[in-house]
Amino acid sequence: MVEEDLGLERVNCRAKGASSGFKVAILGAAGGIGQPLAMLMKMNPLVSLLHLYDVVNAHGVTADISHMDTSAVVRGFLGQQQLEDALIGMDLVIIPAGVPRKPGMTRDDLFNINAGIVRTLCEAIAKCCPKAIVNIISNPVNSTVPIAAEVFKKAGVFDPKRVLGVTMLDVVRANTFVAEIMGLDPREVDVPVVGGHAGVTILPLLSQVKPSCSFTQKEIDYLTDRIQNGGTEVVEAKAGAGSATLSMAYAAVKFADACLRALRGDAAVVHCAYVASEVTELPFFASKVRLGRNGVEEIYPLGPLNEYERAGLEKAKKELAGSIQKGVSFVKK
């Protein structure tokens, strides 16, 4: 017997699930980051409803992931005409949409395509769920976060606490690479990574690593370079078959889970993120922030930097200023 003969409509069927959890939308759920991200979010017990949106293959990914025996209910939305339906009532919106990097491409090469995608998605968020926490993954993050902010300002709904660029992959890489050198468990390592999310704008503060570690200058140079170019390492290793999708999905879920725990009211949820900030003279900057029920509750200062880090900070700021302006100008033109 088929479902129709039993009088069952799949869309109306609902397993007993975590009805008290949060509603999460993933925009770009059928992509290289989006698919593993969707799978990992379906596994998160804090998620009660998971909306998967894309311009292609959203229903295929939804069908696949909906068979997982976890409590989140999954719904798929395909194409621009279903974008608003995907967003209504969401608590958290995660945006991995856009094209990935290929060998020889910088994150800035992605700008012309991904800038337009992020603008369109944020216009819909402004209309349908302006109070949602927004996690932006689409590269170049240094520019797409300012684009999102400008779109929300235009719509009169900008809340700087609720728009966060996801730089967690830089932290995840830093923790892993430091742990390898020091012979530690990466889960026990915490490296603050500040600045932005591309090349020299990624500044690992190795003088502030926990547990406290001392590095030779050669190790500092090696670690800084590898953390800054971790994305390129993966792009080249995949040789045209994609960019860092799996580790990015892992990092995105780690950050999304932190946002959900903060929304739930958990205390002391502190992570690095790229946000509207007054830590430097730049309008956006990545540093440690404390997350809460309204998004970013507190932005922490950079703390004491050594001479190497101060020089790195100046380089990062110079590069970052141009990327921020590029994003702002894109919306204002």
GROMACS .gro file of C-alpha atoms in nm:
model
  333
    1MET     CA    1   0.000   0.000   0.000
    2VAL     CA    2   0.124   0.348  -0.075
    3GLU     CA    3   0.098   0.643   0.159
    4GLU     CA    4  -0.192   0.794  -0.033
    5ASP     CA    5  -0.400   0.474   0.012
    6LEU     CA    6  -0.345   0.497   0.386
    7GLY     CA    7  -0.473   0.854   0.386
    8LEU     CA    8  -0.130   0.984   0.487
    9GLU     CA    9   0.020   1.295   0.340
   10ARG     CA   10   0.393   1.305   0.394
   11VAL     CA   11   0.388   1.680   0.438
   12ASN     CA   12   0.139   1.649   0.727
   13CYS     CA   13   0.314   1.358   0.897
   14ARG     CA   14   0.517   1.461   1.195
   15ALA     CA   15   0.722   1.237   1.416
   16LYS     CA   16   0.735   1.340   1.779
   17GLY     CA   17   1.038   1.562   1.776
   18ALA     CA   18   1.208   1.845   1.957
   19SER     CA   19   0.917   2.084   1.914
   20SER     CA   20   1.071   2.320   2.169
   21GLY     CA   21   1.393   2.360   1.970
   22PHE     CA   22   1.495   2.631   1.725
   23LYS     CA   23   1.403   2.693   1.363
   24VAL     CA   24   1.706   2.703   1.135
   25ALA     CA   25   1.732   2.779   0.762
   26ILE     CA   26   2.030   2.693   0.542
   27LEU     CA   27   2.050   2.900   0.222
   28GLY     CA   28   2.261   2.713  -0.030
   29ALA     CA   29   2.184   2.372   0.121
   30ALA     CA   30   2.256   2.168  -0.193
   31GLY     CA   31   2.614   2.292  -0.235
   32GLY     CA   32   2.949   2.149  -0.131
   33ILE     CA   33   2.930   2.310   0.214
   34GLY     CA   34   2.550   2.311   0.232
   35GLN     CA   35   2.499   1.933   0.214
   36PRO     CA   36   2.731   1.825   0.497
   37LEU     CA   37   2.617   2.133   0.692
   38ALA     CA   38   2.253   2.028   0.651
   39MET     CA   39   2.334   1.674   0.762
   40LEU     CA   40   2.519   1.792   1.073
   41MET     CA   41   2.241   2.039   1.164
   42LYS     CA   42   1.984   1.758   1.132
   43MET     CA   43   2.187   1.579   1.401
   44ASN     CA   44   2.175   1.879   1.638
   45PRO     CA   45   1.920   1.822   1.919
   46LEU     CA   46   1.865   2.200   1.954
   47VAL     CA   47   1.710   2.215   1.605
   48SER     CA   48   1.336   2.140   1.580
   49LEU     CA   49   1.275   2.262   1.224
   50LEU     CA   50   1.535   2.269   0.945
   51HIS     CA   51   1.459   2.455   0.622
   52LEU     CA   52   1.685   2.372   0.327
   53TYR     CA   53   1.685   2.626   0.042
   54ASP     CA   54   1.873   2.627  -0.287
   55VAL     CA   55   1.822   2.714  -0.652
   56VAL     CA   56   1.894   2.352  -0.755
   57ASN     CA   57   1.845   2.007  -0.601
   58ALA     CA   58   1.700   2.132  -0.270
   59HIS     CA   59   1.427   1.866  -0.270
   60GLY     CA   60   1.675   1.585  -0.337
   61VAL     CA   61   1.895   1.686  -0.042
   62THR     CA   62   1.583   1.731   0.173
   63ALA     CA   63   1.450   1.383   0.085
   64ASP     CA   64   1.788   1.229   0.166
   65ILE     CA   65   1.843   1.406   0.498
   66SER     CA   66   1.480   1.371   0.610
   67HIS     CA   67   1.533   0.994   0.644
   68MET     CA   68   1.777   1.043   0.934
   69ASP     CA   69   1.621   0.931   1.263
   70THR     CA   70   1.681   1.253   1.455
   71SER     CA   71   1.412   1.483   1.587
   72ALA     CA   72   1.443   1.786   1.355
   73VAL     CA   73   1.173   1.810   1.090
   74VAL     CA   74   1.321   1.893   0.747
   75ARG     CA   75   1.155   2.090   0.468
   76GLY     CA   76   1.293   2.178   0.125
   77PHE     CA   77   1.250   2.500  -0.075
   78LEU     CA   78   1.354   2.536  -0.438
   79GLY     CA   79   1.420   2.856  -0.631
   80GLN     CA   80   1.364   3.226  -0.578
   81GLN     CA   81   0.986   3.190  -0.564
   82GLN     CA   82   1.014   2.976  -0.247
   83LEU     CA   83   1.286   3.179  -0.073
   84GLU     CA   84   1.050   3.382   0.145
   85ASP     CA   85   0.860   3.071   0.257
   86ALA     CA   86   1.194   2.920   0.360
   87LEU     CA   87   1.268   3.218   0.587
   88ILE     CA   88   0.943   3.301   0.767
   89GLY     CA   89   0.977   3.249   1.143
   90MET     CA   90   1.341   3.139   1.144
   91ASP     CA   91   1.560   3.188   1.455
   92LEU     CA   92   1.893   3.126   1.281
   93VAL     CA   93   1.982   3.161   0.911
   94ILE     CA   94   2.309   3.013   0.783
   95ILE     CA   95   2.434   3.126   0.440
   96PRO     CA   96   2.689   2.905   0.261
   97ALA     CA   97   2.539   2.993  -0.082
   98GLY     CA   98   2.762   3.090  -0.373
   99VAL     CA   99   3.038   2.949  -0.590
  100PRO     CA  100   3.347   2.783  -0.439
  101ARG     CA  101   3.709   2.873  -0.505
  102LYS     CA  102   3.900   2.690  -0.776
  103PRO     CA  103   4.281   2.664  -0.808
  104GLY     CA  104   4.436   3.003  -0.879
  105MET     CA  105   4.129   3.195  -0.755
  106THR     CA  106   4.141   3.427  -0.458
  107ARG     CA  107   3.838   3.479  -0.237
  108ASP     CA  108   3.808   3.820  -0.402
  109ASP     CA  109   3.769   3.654  -0.743
  110LEU     CA  110   3.443   3.517  -0.606
  111PHE     CA  111   3.319   3.864  -0.524
  112ASN     CA  112   3.127   3.947  -0.840
  113ILE     CA  113   2.915   3.630  -0.826
  114ASN     CA  114   2.872   3.584  -0.453
  115ALA     CA  115   2.809   3.951  -0.371
  116GLY     CA  116   2.489   3.948  -0.576
  117ILE     CA  117   2.374   3.619  -0.423
  118VAL     CA  118   2.426   3.743  -0.067
  119ARG     CA  119   2.247   4.070  -0.142
  120THR     CA  120   1.940   3.887  -0.277
  121LEU     CA  121   1.926   3.647   0.018
  122CYS     CA  122   1.965   3.926   0.273
  123GLU     CA  123   1.686   4.130   0.112
  124ALA     CA  124   1.456   3.832   0.176
  125ILE     CA  125   1.583   3.791   0.534
  126ALA     CA  126   1.516   4.161   0.600
  127LYS     CA  127   1.157   4.109   0.485
  128CYS     CA  128   1.075   3.768   0.638
  129CYS     CA  129   1.283   3.718   0.956
  130PRO     CA  130   1.461   4.045   1.043
  131LYS     CA  131   1.513   3.930   1.405
  132ALA     CA  132   1.697   3.610   1.308
  133ILE     CA  133   2.064   3.557   1.388
  134VAL     CA  134   2.246   3.547   1.051
  135ASN     CA  135   2.564   3.342   1.005
  136ILE     CA  136   2.746   3.434   0.683
  137ILE     CA  137   2.984   3.180   0.530
  138SER     CA  138   2.973   3.291   0.163
  139ASN     CA  139   3.314   3.421   0.056
  140PRO     CA  140   3.470   3.670   0.054
  141VAL     CA  141   3.337   3.706   0.412
  142ASN     CA  142   3.542   4.026   0.457
  143SER     CA  143   3.308   4.184   0.198
  144THR     CA  144   2.985   3.981   0.222
  145VAL     CA  145   2.924   4.074   0.588
  146PRO     CA  146   2.940   4.449   0.505
  147ILE     CA  147   2.706   4.376   0.208
  148ALA     CA  148   2.456   4.210   0.443
  149ALA     CA  149   2.480   4.502   0.686
  150GLU     CA  150   2.415   4.758   0.410
  151VAL     CA  151   2.114   4.561   0.283
  152PHE     CA  152   1.967   4.547   0.634
  153LYS     CA  153   2.036   4.920   0.685
  154LYS     CA  154   1.853   5.000   0.362
  155ALA     CA  155   1.556   4.797   0.486
  156GLY     CA  156   1.570   4.968   0.827
  157VAL     CA  157   1.627   4.643   1.019
  158PHE     CA  158   2.005   4.635   1.077
  159ASP     CA  159   2.100   4.501   1.420
  160PRO     CA  160   2.480   4.469   1.439
  161LYS     CA  161   2.445   4.205   1.711
  162ARG     CA  162   2.267   3.966   1.476
  163VAL     CA  163   2.494   3.963   1.170
  164LEU     CA  164   2.800   3.740   1.213
  165GLY     CA  165   3.068   3.637   0.965
  166VAL     CA  166   3.178   3.281   1.036
  167THR     CA  167   3.557   3.271   1.085
  168MET     CA  168   3.543   2.953   1.294
  169LEU     CA  169   3.733   2.752   1.031
  170ASP     CA  170   4.040   2.971   1.091
  171VAL     CA  171   4.017   2.890   1.463
  172VAL     CA  172   3.959   2.518   1.397
  173ARG     CA  173   4.264   2.508   1.169
  174ALA     CA  174   4.475   2.705   1.416
  175ASN     CA  175   4.379   2.469   1.700
  176THR     CA  176   4.462   2.166   1.485
  177PHE     CA  177   4.797   2.292   1.353
  178VAL     CA  178   4.915   2.413   1.696
  179ALA     CA  179   4.813   2.081   1.851
  180GLU     CA  180   5.014   1.892   1.586
  181ILE     CA  181   5.331   2.091   1.661
  182MET     CA  182   5.293   2.079   2.041
  183GLY     CA  183   5.174   1.718   2.063
  184LEU     CA  184   4.841   1.816   2.221
  185ASP     CA  185   4.478   1.712   2.176
  186PRO     CA  186   4.327   1.979   1.944
  187ARG     CA  187   4.009   1.977   2.153
  188GLU     CA  188   4.212   2.115   2.444
  189VAL     CA  189   4.370   2.397   2.240
  190ASP     CA  190   4.222   2.746   2.196
  191VAL     CA  191   4.389   2.988   1.955
  192PRO     CA  192   4.228   3.332   1.917
  193VAL     CA  193   4.221   3.425   1.547
  194VAL     CA  194   4.136   3.790   1.476
  195GLY     CA  195   4.111   4.028   1.180
  196GLY     CA  196   3.924   3.884   0.882
  197HIS     CA  197   3.880   3.566   0.683
  198ALA     CA  198   4.126   3.576   0.392
  199GLY     CA  199   4.505   3.558   0.359
  200VAL     CA  200   4.694   3.819   0.561
  201THR     CA  201   4.372   3.941   0.726
  202ILE     CA  202   4.369   3.613   0.922
  203LEU     CA  203   4.580   3.686   1.231
  204PRO     CA  204   4.635   3.401   1.479
  205LEU     CA  205   4.737   3.538   1.819
  206LEU     CA  206   4.986   3.264   1.905
  207SER     CA  207   5.105   3.456   2.213
  208GLN     CA  208   4.757   3.401   2.364
  209VAL     CA  209   4.720   3.027   2.296
  210LYS     CA  210   4.563   2.821   2.574
  211PRO     CA  211   4.718   2.614   2.721
  212SER     CA  212   5.014   2.850   2.724
  213CYS     CA  213   5.274   2.743   2.464
  214SER     CA  214   5.607   2.888   2.364
  215PHE     CA  215   5.705   2.870   1.997
  216THR     CA  216   6.029   2.931   1.812
  217GLN     CA  217   6.022   3.208   1.550
  218LYS     CA  218   6.040   2.939   1.283
  219GLU     CA  219   5.728   2.771   1.429
  220ILE     CA  220   5.546   3.106   1.449
  221ASP     CA  221   5.623   3.178   1.082
  222TYR     CA  222   5.517   2.826   0.978
  223LEU     CA  223   5.194   2.828   1.180
  224THR     CA  224   5.091   3.180   1.076
  225ASP     CA  225   5.148   3.103   0.710
  226ARG     CA  226   4.966   2.768   0.725
  227ILE     CA  227   4.666   2.911   0.912
  228GLN     CA  228   4.642   3.205   0.668
  229ASN     CA  229   4.666   2.975   0.365
  230GLY     CA  230   4.474   2.673   0.494
  231GLY     CA  231   4.199   2.726   0.238
  232THR     CA  232   4.446   2.739  -0.049
  233GLU     CA  233   4.609   2.418   0.081
  234VAL     CA  234   4.276   2.237   0.041
  235VAL     CA  235   4.186   2.398  -0.295
  236GLU     CA  236   4.521   2.285  -0.438
  237ALA     CA  237   4.497   1.936  -0.287
  238LYS     CA  238   4.151   1.890  -0.440
  239ALA     CA  239   4.299   1.998  -0.777
  240GLY     CA  240   3.987   2.160  -0.919
  241ALA     CA  241   3.739   1.928  -0.747
  242GLY     CA  242   3.631   2.186  -0.489
  243SER     CA  243   3.737   2.388  -0.189
  244ALA     CA  244   3.730   2.332   0.188
  245THR     CA  245   3.372   2.206   0.215
  246LEU     CA  246   3.382   1.937   0.485
  247SER     CA  247   3.600   2.117   0.740
  248MET     CA  248   3.400   2.436   0.667
  249ALA     CA  249   3.072   2.253   0.734
  250TYR     CA  250   3.217   2.119   1.060
  251ALA     CA  251   3.331   2.468   1.166
  252ALA     CA  252   2.998   2.624   1.061
  253VAL     CA  253   2.803   2.374   1.271
  254LYS     CA  254   3.033   2.430   1.567
  255PHE     CA  255   2.956   2.802   1.542
  256ALA     CA  256   2.584   2.755   1.472
  257ASP     CA  257   2.558   2.528   1.776
  258ALA     CA  258   2.721   2.801   1.986
  259CYS     CA  259   2.463   3.052   1.856
  260LEU     CA  260   2.178   2.814   1.944
  261ARG     CA  261   2.315   2.745   2.292
  262ALA     CA  262   2.340   3.122   2.344
  263LEU     CA  263   1.980   3.168   2.221
  264ARG     CA  264   1.877   2.903   2.474
  265GLY     CA  265   2.035   3.115   2.747
  266ASP     CA  266   2.361   2.929   2.812
  267ALA     CA  267   2.622   3.149   2.980
  268ALA     CA  268   2.984   3.213   2.873
  269VAL     CA  269   2.948   3.117   2.506
  270VAL     CA  270   3.261   3.283   2.365
  271HIS     CA  271   3.396   3.242   2.012
  272CYS     CA  272   3.573   3.443   1.743
  273ALA     CA  273   3.350   3.598   1.475
  274TYR     CA  274   3.367   3.875   1.216
  275VAL     CA  275   3.121   4.142   1.330
  276ALA     CA  276   3.044   4.514   1.336
  277SER     CA  277   3.305   4.623   1.586
  278GLU     CA  278   3.485   4.910   1.756
  279VAL     CA  279   3.788   4.702   1.857
  280THR     CA  280   3.986   4.880   1.581
  281GLU     CA  281   3.909   5.186   1.369
  282LEU     CA  282   3.756   4.953   1.105
  283PRO     CA  283   3.376   4.908   1.102
  284PHE     CA  284   3.406   4.526   1.090
  285PHE     CA  285   3.662   4.304   1.257
  286ALA     CA  286   3.692   3.947   1.383
  287SER     CA  287   3.771   3.897   1.750
  288LYS     CA  288   3.639   3.706   2.048
  289VAL     CA  289   3.273   3.779   2.121
  290ARG     CA  290   3.029   3.659   2.385
  291LEU     CA  291   2.708   3.529   2.235
  292GLY     CA  292   2.368   3.559   2.403
  293ARG     CA  293   1.993   3.562   2.338
  294ASN     CA  294   2.027   3.867   2.110
  295GLY     CA  295   2.337   3.755   1.920
  296VAL     CA  296   2.661   3.935   2.008
  297GLU     CA  297   2.632   4.051   2.369
  298GLU     CA  298   2.993   4.161   2.418
  299ILE     CA  299   3.299   4.214   2.200
  300TYR     CA  300   3.631   4.154   2.371
  301PRO     CA  301   3.944   4.365   2.313
  302LEU     CA  302   4.241   4.202   2.140
  303GLY     CA  303   4.449   4.180   2.458
  304PRO     CA  304   4.828   4.214   2.469
  305LEU     CA  305   4.998   4.161   2.131
  306ASN     CA  306   5.366   4.097   2.074
  307GLU     CA  307   5.567   4.285   1.813
  308TYR     CA  308   5.511   4.018   1.545
  309GLU     CA  309   5.135   4.030   1.601
  310ARG     CA  310   5.125   4.412   1.601
  311ALA     CA  311   5.298   4.413   1.261
  312GLY     CA  312   5.054   4.147   1.139
  313LEU     CA  313   4.761   4.354   1.266
  314GLU     CA  314   4.866   4.657   1.062
  315LYS     CA  315   4.895   4.441   0.748
  316ALA     CA  316   4.556   4.281   0.818
  317LYS     CA  317   4.382   4.615   0.872
  318LYS     CA  318   4.518   4.762   0.549
  319GLU     CA  319   4.389   4.469   0.344
  320LEU     CA  320   4.062   4.450   0.535
  321ALA     CA  321   3.977   4.817   0.486
  322GLY     CA  322   3.967   4.769   0.108
  323SER     CA  323   3.751   4.456   0.130
  324ILE     CA  324   3.501   4.626   0.360
  325GLN     CA  325   3.475   4.929   0.131
  326LYS     CA  326   3.425   4.701  -0.168
  327GLY     CA  327   3.124   4.541   0.002
  328VAL     CA  328   2.971   4.871   0.111
  329SER     CA  329   3.016   5.024  -0.235
  330PHE     CA  330   2.854   4.720  -0.402
  331VAL     CA  331   2.523   4.788  -0.225
  332LYS     CA  332   2.540   5.166  -0.246
  333LYS     CA  333   2.622   5.190  -0.618
   0.00000   0.00000   0.00000
